Amino acid sequence: MKNKFYVTTPIYYVNDVPHIGHAYTTIAADVLARFYRIRGYDVFFLTGLDEHGQKVQQAAAKAGIDPQTHCDRLMPAFKNLWATLNISLDAFIRTTDKPHQAIVQRCLQSLYDKDLIYQAEYTGWYCTFDERFWTEKDVENGQCPDCRRPVEQVSERNYFFRMSRYQQPLIDHIKSHPEFIRPESRRNEVLGFLQKPLEDLSISRPKSRLSWGVELPFDRDCVTYVWFDALVNYLSALEYLGRTTDATKFWPASVHLVGKDILTTHAVYWSTMLMGMGRPLPESIFAHGWWTVDGEKMSKSRGNVVAPNAMVEQFGVDAFRYFLLREVPFGQDGDFSHSAFESRYNAELANDLGNLVSRSLTMLGNFSNNLVPAMDQKSQTDLDRELAQTASNLFPAIDKHLANLEFNRALETILGLVQLANQYIDKTAPWTLAKDPAQDARLKTVLFHLAEVLRFLTLAIYPFIPTTAEAMRTRLGMTVSFDQALLANLPVWGDYAYTGETTKGTSLFPKNLPKKPTGQAAESSAASTASPKKAVKDKKDNSIPSGGEPGLPPADQIGIEDFMKVQLKVAKILHAERIPKSDKLLKLQVDIGTERRQIVAGIGKKYTPEELPGRTIVVVANLKPAKLMGVESQGMVLAAGDKDVVSLLFLPDDAPPGTKVK
Ligand SMILES: [Zn+2]
C-alpha cells in the first residue's frame, strides 16, 4: 500500500429531499475514492446523515411519530440514491448511531475536563429555523440575516467552547498550509472572517427547548448543539465503522468536501474543536459551488428541483455523473439545463467516446476475428507514436488534476485522447488497409493501437463513469478487475497481453434520448437503472451501412439537418494544372456561379490536366479553406473511389454552375 486517502462528504440533513447538490458532492467524493483505490491507496470514503436538531424534532411531532422513527423513514432515500449513483462508500454514518453519540460525549467531556467548555448566561436573538443565535448587530429589522425569518430574544444558560482562544493559531495554520482551504478564493474568505474577533461557541441547548440531540455528559438538562455533534462524525466513524481497529490510521482526513455554505462551520468550528482536542487538522477542506437550474436558484416553490433519480432514469447514471463534473470547474457555481446536458451527452459521450468504442470494436471484429493482434514494429508510423505518446501523458495529467480537484480538466484531457483516437482511425483508414493483403502488418499495428487506446481510456474513465468502464473492460476482453489496484503502476503502452476475445455490444450512449419529462421531476423512490430507458431500440450494431465504410457504426448516422449543412454546388472546371512534386494533386480553377474558386484535388493519378476544362462537376462549397502542399484549396470535389479515385462526379454539361445539389 502506497498511502492512505480519507475522503468525506458532509453528513446531509435527513429532513432534506436528496437533490442535485447532494449528488454532486457525493459523486465527486466517489470519483476521488475510486481513483485513489486503483492508484493503490488505502481509501476510506465516508458519507452519512445528520439526524438531530430542532427541524427533525418538529417534523416528527407534526407527523405524530417519534424522531427516531421519522429518521428511519427518511434515511433510505439517501442510501438508495447512493446505490443508484454507484457510490462506492466505505461507511454510512448516522448521528443517531449509539456509538457516535458516545464518542461525541467523550469529546465533550475531554474538552470540559480541560476547562475548554464553560457555562454562561447568554442573551441573544434566536432564529428557530437556523437553530442559532445572532448578535444585536447581525439582526436587521427583527429578521434573521440568513433566512429572513423573524428572530426572538432568548436568554438562557448555555455551555460555551473557548473557540476564541484558537483564533490566532487557526489564522497561522491557514497561512502556513495553502492546501488547507481550497479553492484559494474561499481561503481568503475565511481569512477575512477571522479578521473580526472570534467569539466563543455556544455548544448546548436546554432540553426545555430542544430534546432531540446528544445529552451533555456533564449536564443532563442540555443537549449538544447540532453542529458540534455532526462534525465529530468525521472522527467517530473511524472508531466504529472503519475496517481497521486502528482509529487513528485514517486521521487526518485527506479532504473534506463541503458546499460553500458550510465552509465556515468546517474551517472554523471544526478546526478549533480539533485544536481543543489536540488532534491534527484535516489536510484539506474543499468548498464547491452551487447549482442553479436554467439560471435560477433551485427551490421547491419554483418547482425546478433537479431530482437525481429522474435524471438517471432519463440519461443513465454515467451520463449524469459525467455531466456534473465536466460542466463546471469544481469550486465554482454551475448552471444545470437540459440543453447543456444533452449537448454534452451527444457531443462527448455519444459522438466522441461511444463512437470510438463502437468503431474500434467493430473493426477488431471484422478485420481480426475479435482478437487483438500483435503489433508489427516495422510498420509503425508517426501517427502511432503520437497516439501512444498522448496516451502515456494521460495518467500523469489526471494525477495532477485530481490532486487539485480539477475534475473538469481531467475529463477534458481524457476527451482529448478520445478525439485524437477518432482522428487516428480516420487517418489510418483501417477499412482500406483491410482490402490490401500487402497491408496486413500495418492493419494489425493499427488495430493493436486501437485496442491499447481503449485500454488506457477504460482505466482513465473508471473513476468517473464506472459502469461504462466496466462495459469497455468486458468488451475489450481484459481479464483484470477494478477491485485491483490497476493503476498502482501507471500503464505502459504495448505492455498488456490481450488474451480474451473482444465483443462489440450495443451502443454505450444511444443517441436518441427520450425527451425531457413533463412536469416537475418528483423524486421517485428507488428506481435504479444503469442504462437509459431507450425510446428507440438499439439499432443492430453489426450491420454495415451499404456503400459505407466497413466498421462504420450506426452512431455515425446523421439526420437530414446535418446533411443540409453541407453546401453542394454544380461547378464548371475552367482550368487545371499539376502541383509541382505531386503526382496526385491537381490545382483546379472552377466557376461556382457566384464566384471563381481554386480547389486542390487528389485526382492527378486518374486525370490529366488537359482533359478536365469544360467538364461539369460537384463541389462542397462551404468547406473551410485548407492548404495542401502549400497551395490553398477553397473547397472539395466529389469523386467516387475507396482508396484511389475511380471517377469524378460528372454532370451533364448543360447544368448551370452554382445550381444547388441536394
Ligand atoms: Zn434564520
XYZ file of C-alpha atoms and ligand atoms in Angstrom:
663
model
C 0.000 0.000 0.000
C 1.304 3.361 -1.008
C -0.590 5.601 1.236
C -3.950 6.302 2.781
C -6.688 8.533 1.462
C -9.652 9.573 3.575
C -12.437 11.492 1.832
C -15.697 12.688 3.342
C -18.890 14.381 2.242
C -20.840 16.449 4.734
C -23.412 14.384 6.573
C -26.624 15.506 4.931
C -29.604 16.757 6.835
C -32.036 13.856 6.995
C -35.048 16.160 6.543
C -33.912 17.208 3.044
C -35.072 15.508 -0.105
C -31.860 14.451 -1.848
C -31.210 16.770 -4.788
C -28.539 17.558 -7.331
C -26.408 19.311 -4.700
C -26.185 16.196 -2.537
C -25.482 14.102 -5.605
C -22.760 16.491 -6.773
C -20.683 16.347 -3.592
C -21.110 12.621 -3.238
C -20.226 11.827 -6.852
C -17.112 13.998 -6.568
C -16.081 12.114 -3.440
C -16.755 8.821 -5.196
C -14.523 9.747 -8.130
C -11.684 10.526 -5.734
C -12.261 7.323 -3.769
C -12.292 5.151 -6.877
C -9.303 6.907 -8.367
C -7.101 6.563 -5.310
C -8.157 2.945 -4.816
C -6.978 1.906 -8.265
C -3.872 4.046 -7.730
C -3.075 1.688 -4.861
C -4.033 3.842 -1.893
C -5.847 2.525 1.149
C -9.062 4.517 0.893
C -11.796 5.306 3.357
C -14.843 7.068 1.946
C -17.434 8.301 4.421
C -20.855 9.829 3.961
C -23.966 9.814 6.107
C -26.781 11.702 7.748
C -27.188 14.399 10.334
C -30.301 13.339 12.226
C -30.509 15.612 15.254
C -31.875 19.088 15.754
C -34.998 21.137 16.022
C -36.306 20.649 12.498
C -36.278 16.873 12.822
C -38.000 17.131 16.189
C -40.650 19.449 14.722
C -41.248 17.371 11.590
C -41.615 14.222 13.671
C -44.057 15.943 16.025
C -46.070 17.121 13.067
C -46.221 13.581 11.697
C -47.151 12.293 15.140
C -44.183 9.914 15.365
C -41.050 9.850 17.460
C -37.975 11.466 15.909
C -36.062 8.204 15.522
C -38.881 6.626 13.504
C -39.016 9.788 11.433
C -35.272 9.488 10.680
C -35.547 5.780 9.944
C -38.204 6.522 7.358
C -36.200 9.225 5.608
C -32.825 7.517 5.644
C -33.468 5.070 2.736
C -33.979 7.918 0.229
C -30.292 8.723 0.654
C -28.980 5.180 0.829
C -30.944 4.194 -2.268
C -29.759 7.206 -4.203
C -26.146 6.356 -3.438
C -26.764 2.832 -4.706
C -28.347 4.228 -7.875
C -25.422 6.582 -8.441
C -22.858 3.797 -7.914
C -21.361 5.478 -4.882
C -18.602 3.237 -3.564
C -18.841 4.403 0.035
C -16.999 2.575 2.766
C -19.240 3.708 5.590
C -22.590 5.395 6.097
C -22.842 7.162 9.420
C -25.967 8.367 11.187
C -25.625 10.746 14.115
C -28.301 8.740 15.926
C -25.960 5.729 15.972
C -25.328 4.908 19.631
C -21.531 4.604 19.278
C -21.398 8.014 17.574
C -23.309 9.610 20.435
C -20.974 8.030 22.965
C -17.956 9.409 21.127
C -19.489 12.901 20.958
C -19.970 12.731 24.724
C -16.379 11.603 25.206
C -15.128 14.560 23.130
C -17.270 16.978 25.138
C -16.084 15.529 28.427
C -12.438 15.817 27.453
C -12.873 19.482 26.480
C -14.812 20.114 29.704
C -12.080 18.471 31.751
C -9.524 20.743 30.125
C -11.665 23.756 31.031
C -12.253 24.468 27.359
C -16.007 24.379 27.978
C -17.659 26.719 30.477
C -21.176 27.743 31.412
C -22.543 31.268 30.983
C -25.733 33.218 30.731
C -26.460 34.149 27.210
C -28.992 36.555 25.785
C -29.386 36.947 22.101
C -31.624 36.897 19.092
C -32.550 33.378 18.223
C -33.614 32.054 14.816
C -35.572 28.833 15.264
C -35.204 27.851 11.636
C -31.414 28.063 11.620
C -31.162 26.965 15.231
C -28.738 29.698 16.089
C -28.296 32.924 17.965
C -27.480 36.217 16.318
C -25.961 39.265 17.944
C -27.676 42.642 18.004
C -25.606 43.927 15.078
C -26.439 40.895 12.891
C -30.192 41.279 13.143
C -31.874 43.568 10.624
C -35.486 44.681 11.220
C -36.026 41.857 13.660
C -35.116 39.318 10.998
C -32.521 36.591 10.752
C -29.770 37.786 8.373
C -29.584 34.284 6.889
C -33.159 33.201 6.258
C -35.087 36.452 6.834
C -37.442 34.838 9.304
C -38.345 36.753 12.492
C -35.970 36.201 15.405
C -36.877 36.224 19.091
C -34.903 37.359 22.094
C -33.934 34.382 24.173
C -31.989 34.293 27.397
C -30.591 31.030 28.669
C -27.696 29.413 30.455
C -25.559 27.646 27.939
C -22.227 25.956 27.660
C -19.543 27.550 25.545
C -16.477 26.189 23.839
C -13.495 28.521 24.116
C -13.210 28.967 20.359
C -11.792 32.491 20.687
C -8.622 31.021 22.138
C -7.763 29.418 18.805
C -8.271 32.420 16.559
C -4.580 33.195 16.059
C -3.412 29.565 15.845
C -6.060 28.973 13.180
C -5.007 32.027 11.165
C -1.398 30.847 11.386
C -2.343 27.360 10.269
C -4.314 28.602 7.274
C -1.468 30.881 6.243
C 1.178 28.204 6.523
C -0.894 25.486 4.788
C -2.001 26.730 1.368
C -3.796 23.430 0.689
C -5.830 23.576 3.876
C -8.733 25.584 2.488
C -9.429 25.391 -1.203
C -10.089 26.927 -3.622
C -7.990 29.980 -2.882
C -10.924 32.401 -3.060
C -12.606 30.511 -0.222
C -9.395 30.521 1.770
C -9.330 34.306 1.501
C -12.960 34.473 2.629
C -12.164 32.506 5.773
C -9.142 34.663 6.494
C -11.398 37.689 6.043
C -13.905 36.235 8.502
C -11.097 35.686 11.007
C -10.136 39.361 10.960
C -13.108 40.049 13.216
C -12.795 38.857 16.829
C -13.783 35.197 17.061
C -16.346 34.614 19.797
C -16.734 31.507 21.914
C -19.141 28.944 20.519
C -22.360 28.015 22.260
C -22.414 24.209 22.170
C -25.526 23.354 24.166
C -29.284 23.751 24.053
C -31.581 23.437 27.045
C -33.762 20.361 26.773
C -36.761 22.540 27.525
C -36.310 23.994 24.045
C -34.780 21.064 22.197
C -34.674 17.486 23.394
C -33.692 15.665 20.184
C -29.929 15.579 20.492
C -26.934 14.150 22.295
C -27.172 14.761 26.016
C -24.241 16.650 27.555
C -22.293 14.225 29.746
C -21.828 16.891 32.423
C -25.354 18.350 32.382
C -28.364 16.101 31.824
C -30.614 19.107 31.221
C -28.906 20.034 27.979
C -28.307 18.523 24.579
C -25.392 19.216 22.260
C -25.580 21.871 19.571
C -26.179 20.001 16.276
C -23.003 21.177 14.591
C -20.783 20.018 17.421
C -22.488 16.636 17.249
C -22.385 16.462 13.454
C -18.769 17.474 12.884
C -17.485 14.799 15.244
C -18.751 12.193 12.739
C -15.532 12.515 10.753
C -13.661 11.090 13.734
C -16.258 8.818 15.278
C -16.848 6.841 12.064
C -13.197 5.788 12.086
C -13.709 4.243 15.514
C -16.777 2.109 14.936
C -17.336 1.944 11.184
C -13.751 1.573 9.999
C -12.357 -1.588 8.505
C -9.457 -1.433 10.861
C -9.290 -1.370 14.632
C -6.738 1.415 14.380
C -8.958 4.510 14.547
C -6.005 6.827 14.105
C -4.908 5.275 10.832
C -7.009 7.456 8.546
C -6.817 10.666 10.526
C -6.250 13.420 9.491
C -8.713 13.345 6.622
C -7.220 13.885 3.191
C -10.106 16.057 2.108
C -13.464 17.149 3.483
C -15.737 18.077 0.582
C -18.265 20.714 1.592
C -20.679 23.126 -0.026
C -19.594 26.745 0.210
C -22.451 27.476 2.639
C -20.933 25.295 5.336
C -17.310 26.245 4.833
C -17.102 28.434 7.944
C -18.555 25.682 10.067
C -15.821 23.347 8.888
C -12.894 25.721 8.557
C -13.509 27.487 11.866
C -15.718 25.421 14.209
C -14.335 22.029 13.290
C -10.729 23.172 13.135
C -10.841 24.843 16.528
C -12.655 21.848 18.037
C -9.841 19.640 16.770
C -7.247 22.020 18.183
C -9.015 21.852 21.530
C -8.989 18.052 21.384
C -5.311 18.063 20.443
C -5.938 16.349 17.110
C -4.291 17.264 13.813
C -6.366 19.295 11.369
C -7.577 17.781 8.088
C -5.185 18.123 5.198
C -7.743 19.935 3.135
C -11.255 21.336 3.165
C -12.579 21.952 -0.315
C -15.679 24.111 -0.789
C -17.502 23.598 -4.050
C -20.106 25.825 -5.663
C -23.848 25.642 -6.004
C -26.050 24.611 -8.878
C -28.692 26.822 -10.342
C -31.251 25.445 -12.778
C -31.736 27.312 -16.052
C -30.102 30.290 -14.401
C -32.380 30.271 -11.367
C -31.850 29.247 -7.802
C -33.180 25.759 -7.215
C -36.170 25.700 -4.870
C -39.259 23.684 -4.180
C -41.508 26.695 -4.715
C -40.100 27.279 -8.205
C -40.626 23.617 -8.968
C -37.204 23.368 -10.572
C -35.510 20.981 -8.176
C -33.384 18.576 -10.204
C -34.150 15.119 -8.885
C -31.132 12.845 -9.391
C -33.273 9.711 -9.749
C -35.225 11.236 -12.609
C -32.018 12.286 -14.369
C -30.576 8.818 -14.026
C -33.731 7.250 -15.366
C -33.634 9.508 -18.374
C -29.949 9.633 -19.241
C -28.286 6.815 -17.376
C -26.145 7.078 -14.287
C -22.844 7.619 -16.075
C -24.116 10.483 -18.205
C -25.335 12.202 -15.036
C -22.034 11.647 -13.223
C -20.125 12.827 -16.255
C -22.136 15.994 -16.774
C -21.906 17.231 -13.183
C -18.136 17.017 -13.083
C -17.488 18.003 -16.682
C -19.685 21.061 -16.989
C -18.259 23.342 -14.315
C -14.918 23.676 -12.534
C -15.348 22.221 -9.044
C -15.432 25.159 -6.677
C -17.399 27.436 -8.994
C -21.150 27.763 -9.266
C -22.755 25.898 -12.124
C -25.952 26.056 -14.064
C -27.931 22.976 -14.909
C -30.018 22.942 -18.052
C -31.374 20.114 -20.109
C -29.991 21.639 -23.280
C -26.467 21.816 -21.838
C -26.842 18.252 -20.633
C -27.997 16.990 -23.987
C -25.311 18.760 -25.948
C -22.550 17.313 -23.747
C -24.179 13.913 -23.924
C -24.445 13.938 -27.696
C -21.116 15.535 -28.489
C -18.796 13.985 -25.947
C -20.362 10.739 -24.814
C -22.278 9.555 -27.882
C -20.246 11.037 -30.726
C -16.752 11.027 -29.291
C -16.424 8.220 -26.751
C -19.330 5.982 -27.768
C -18.416 6.212 -31.405
C -14.751 5.467 -30.798
C -15.546 2.349 -28.802
C -18.102 1.181 -31.346
C -15.900 1.760 -34.405
C -12.842 0.185 -32.839
C -14.593 -2.939 -31.615
C -16.419 -3.349 -34.930
C -13.121 -3.294 -36.775
C -11.452 -5.660 -34.333
C -14.390 -7.959 -35.035
C -14.489 -7.580 -38.783
C -10.791 -7.455 -39.563
C -9.270 -9.538 -36.782
C -11.888 -12.106 -35.693
C -12.394 -10.373 -32.331
C -8.786 -10.847 -31.346
C -6.334 -8.073 -30.585
C -3.424 -8.697 -32.948
C 0.197 -8.170 -32.024
C 1.856 -5.016 -33.231
C 4.354 -5.118 -36.069
C 7.152 -2.760 -35.008
C 8.379 -2.224 -38.543
C 5.078 -0.901 -39.765
C 4.809 1.808 -37.107
C 4.305 5.378 -38.213
C 4.330 8.807 -36.613
C 0.551 8.580 -36.203
C 1.019 5.558 -33.949
C 3.732 7.256 -31.971
C 1.640 10.381 -31.477
C -1.255 8.304 -30.162
C 0.983 6.282 -27.838
C 2.699 9.403 -26.524
C -0.562 11.241 -25.853
C -1.949 8.191 -24.066
C 1.182 7.883 -21.951
C 0.852 11.507 -20.866
C -2.732 10.924 -19.778
C -2.292 9.475 -16.298
C 0.315 11.928 -15.015
C -2.111 14.672 -16.100
C -5.072 13.041 -14.339
C -2.943 12.614 -11.206
C -2.220 16.308 -11.167
C -5.754 17.449 -11.943
C -7.384 15.212 -9.351
C -4.895 16.279 -6.694
C -6.231 19.777 -7.378
C -9.838 18.504 -7.596
C -9.978 19.768 -11.163
C -12.401 17.095 -12.311
C -13.358 19.015 -15.425
C -9.750 19.324 -16.545
C -9.127 15.625 -16.007
C -12.153 14.851 -18.170
C -11.009 17.349 -20.758
C -7.670 15.556 -21.017
C -9.409 12.201 -21.393
C -11.667 13.630 -24.077
C -8.608 14.938 -25.896
C -7.303 11.391 -26.224
C -10.721 10.155 -27.379
C -10.780 12.767 -30.115
C -7.222 12.032 -31.169
C -8.077 8.338 -31.400
C -11.055 9.087 -33.632
C -8.789 11.137 -35.889
C -6.309 8.276 -35.850
C -8.988 5.992 -37.249
C -9.908 8.496 -39.928
C -6.278 8.957 -40.935
C -5.199 5.321 -40.853
C -8.446 4.149 -42.522
C -8.225 0.501 -41.449
C -11.081 -0.436 -43.812
C -8.809 0.484 -46.692
C -5.859 -1.428 -45.278
C -8.105 -4.452 -44.891
C -8.626 -4.649 -48.622
C -4.961 -4.952 -49.446
C -3.211 -8.145 -48.297
C 0.132 -6.354 -48.625
C -1.014 -4.027 -45.819
C -1.713 -6.819 -43.342
C 1.130 -5.922 -40.972
C 0.083 -2.288 -40.999
C -3.540 -3.206 -40.330
C -2.513 -5.319 -37.338
C -0.476 -2.459 -35.942
C -3.376 -0.041 -36.295
C -5.826 -2.457 -34.649
C -3.381 -3.071 -31.832
C -3.118 0.665 -31.257
C -6.900 0.969 -31.147
C -7.094 -1.751 -28.501
C -4.396 -0.038 -26.478
C -6.068 3.332 -26.588
C -9.336 1.726 -25.454
C -7.476 0.033 -22.606
C -5.967 3.330 -21.467
C -9.329 5.046 -21.716
C -11.063 2.259 -19.803
C -8.687 2.797 -16.894
C -8.917 6.584 -17.129
C -12.697 6.869 -17.178
C -13.289 4.264 -14.482
C -13.436 6.671 -11.524
C -15.841 8.969 -13.355
C -18.127 6.593 -15.237
C -17.550 3.146 -13.744
C -20.439 1.368 -15.478
C -19.113 2.406 -18.869
C -15.582 1.441 -17.897
C -16.772 -1.993 -16.844
C -18.599 -2.425 -20.163
C -15.470 -1.405 -22.068
C -13.287 -3.712 -19.999
C -15.539 -6.669 -20.759
C -15.845 -5.876 -24.454
C -12.122 -5.476 -24.787
C -11.648 -8.897 -23.240
C -9.476 -7.514 -20.448
C -9.148 -10.153 -17.757
C -8.476 -7.742 -14.909
C -10.831 -6.377 -12.259
C -11.344 -2.865 -10.973
C -11.082 -4.259 -7.470
C -7.378 -4.493 -8.167
C -5.021 -1.543 -7.893
C -4.754 -1.411 -11.670
C -3.017 1.946 -11.680
C -0.653 1.334 -8.784
C 1.926 1.497 -11.538
C 0.966 3.614 -14.491
C 0.172 1.564 -17.588
C 2.821 1.220 -20.257
C 1.798 1.365 -23.896
C 2.157 -2.025 -25.542
C 2.704 -3.754 -22.239
C -0.575 -5.618 -21.968
C -1.156 -9.192 -23.111
C -4.621 -9.465 -24.606
C -5.901 -12.976 -24.112
C -9.678 -12.543 -24.260
C -11.964 -12.063 -27.210
C -13.365 -8.667 -27.987
C -17.103 -8.162 -28.370
C -18.926 -5.295 -29.901
C -22.018 -4.980 -27.741
C -24.679 -2.322 -28.048
C -24.270 1.444 -28.028
C -22.758 2.703 -24.778
C -24.525 6.038 -25.208
C -27.542 5.674 -27.502
C -28.135 8.817 -29.442
C -31.890 9.132 -29.399
C -32.673 10.148 -25.866
C -36.165 10.397 -24.518
C -37.370 13.976 -24.316
C -37.402 15.937 -21.113
C -40.022 14.522 -18.784
C -43.058 16.722 -18.478
C -43.960 18.401 -15.229
C -41.863 18.519 -12.140
C -39.474 15.677 -11.724
C -40.696 14.309 -8.447
C -38.304 12.108 -6.561
C -39.090 8.550 -7.420
C -38.196 6.282 -4.585
C -35.620 3.832 -5.746
C -35.696 3.486 -9.497
C -32.273 2.280 -10.371
C -31.235 1.678 -13.914
C -27.715 1.515 -15.157
C -28.599 2.474 -18.690
C -31.084 4.959 -20.063
C -34.550 3.847 -20.917
C -34.355 3.804 -24.628
C -37.022 5.447 -26.702
C -35.753 3.579 -29.693
C -34.359 0.118 -29.655
C -30.653 -0.185 -30.194
C -30.060 -0.475 -33.831
C -28.381 -3.656 -34.913
C -24.811 -2.686 -34.412
C -23.404 -5.432 -36.534
C -24.877 -4.196 -39.760
C -22.694 -2.240 -42.076
C -24.451 0.536 -43.916
C -24.435 -0.340 -47.582
C -21.824 1.560 -49.504
C -20.338 2.815 -46.251
C -17.010 2.046 -44.776
C -16.936 -1.337 -43.105
C -16.828 -0.741 -39.403
C -18.798 2.446 -39.585
C -21.202 2.161 -36.667
C -24.774 3.402 -36.616
C -23.667 6.070 -34.182
C -22.292 7.762 -37.291
C -25.713 8.066 -38.858
C -26.701 11.671 -39.318
C -30.011 13.456 -39.568
C -31.153 15.408 -42.599
C -30.279 18.629 -40.765
C -26.647 17.536 -40.613
C -26.591 16.707 -44.296
C -28.171 20.040 -45.158
C -25.227 21.794 -43.565
C -23.084 20.685 -46.495
C -23.477 23.058 -49.430
C -23.081 21.085 -52.638
C -22.963 23.084 -55.844
C -22.571 22.495 -59.544
C -19.199 23.796 -60.785
C -17.583 24.116 -64.187
C -13.851 23.434 -64.434
C -12.143 26.388 -66.069
C -8.521 25.386 -65.764
C -6.404 22.547 -64.325
C -2.695 22.133 -63.677
C -0.440 19.768 -61.777
C 1.028 20.823 -58.437
C 4.818 20.531 -58.705
C 6.367 17.499 -56.995
C 3.000 15.784 -56.586
C 1.752 13.052 -58.855
C -1.621 13.080 -57.130
C -2.662 16.672 -56.692
C -4.214 18.885 -59.349
C -4.963 22.583 -58.902
C -8.365 23.408 -60.406
C -9.967 26.762 -61.145
C -13.721 26.322 -61.063
C -16.762 28.520 -61.613
C -19.442 28.012 -58.928
C -21.886 30.548 -60.362
C -21.352 33.378 -57.954
C -17.558 33.242 -57.863
C -14.421 31.545 -59.028
C -12.702 29.107 -56.689
C -9.352 27.370 -56.548
C -9.613 23.762 -55.445
C -6.788 21.303 -54.885
C -7.934 17.755 -55.626
C -6.192 14.392 -55.306
C -7.255 13.232 -58.744
C -3.917 13.501 -60.598
C -3.440 9.769 -60.987
C -6.753 9.385 -62.724
C -6.978 12.559 -64.798
C -4.616 14.702 -66.812
C -4.967 18.497 -66.550
C -5.753 18.624 -70.250
C -8.928 16.550 -70.164
C -10.734 18.488 -67.427
C -11.505 22.054 -68.535
C -15.107 22.419 -69.621
C -16.347 19.475 -67.550
C -19.135 19.981 -65.009
C -18.665 18.554 -61.549
C -19.995 18.817 -57.961
C -18.091 20.635 -55.209
C -18.511 21.215 -51.479
C -18.814 24.994 -51.439
C -18.754 25.721 -47.691
C -15.663 23.770 -46.683
C -13.168 25.712 -44.600
C -10.178 26.628 -46.828
C -7.091 24.483 -46.259
C -3.584 24.350 -47.660
C -2.344 21.277 -49.490
C 1.372 21.255 -50.286
C 1.342 24.988 -49.666
C -1.478 25.673 -52.110
C -4.785 26.999 -50.851
C -7.851 24.910 -51.567
C -11.228 26.624 -51.283
C -13.494 23.604 -51.470
C -13.601 19.954 -52.341
C -14.643 17.991 -55.408
C -16.885 14.945 -55.168
C -15.479 11.740 -56.576
C -16.080 8.025 -56.245
C -13.390 5.643 -55.009
C -12.432 3.848 -51.816
C -8.726 4.479 -51.939
C -7.881 5.627 -55.413
C -10.205 7.887 -57.332
C -12.326 5.907 -59.753
C -14.246 8.806 -61.216
C -15.123 12.407 -60.583
C -18.832 13.011 -60.227
C -19.612 14.483 -63.623
C -22.865 16.175 -64.510
C -24.285 16.874 -67.973
C -22.533 19.924 -69.376
C -25.748 21.964 -69.524
C -26.152 22.041 -65.692
C -25.598 25.734 -64.806
C -22.714 26.453 -62.367
C -23.956 27.436 -58.911
C -27.008 25.168 -59.011
C -27.657 23.548 -55.637
C -27.105 19.794 -55.416
C -29.274 18.048 -52.851
Zn -32.682 32.099 10.131
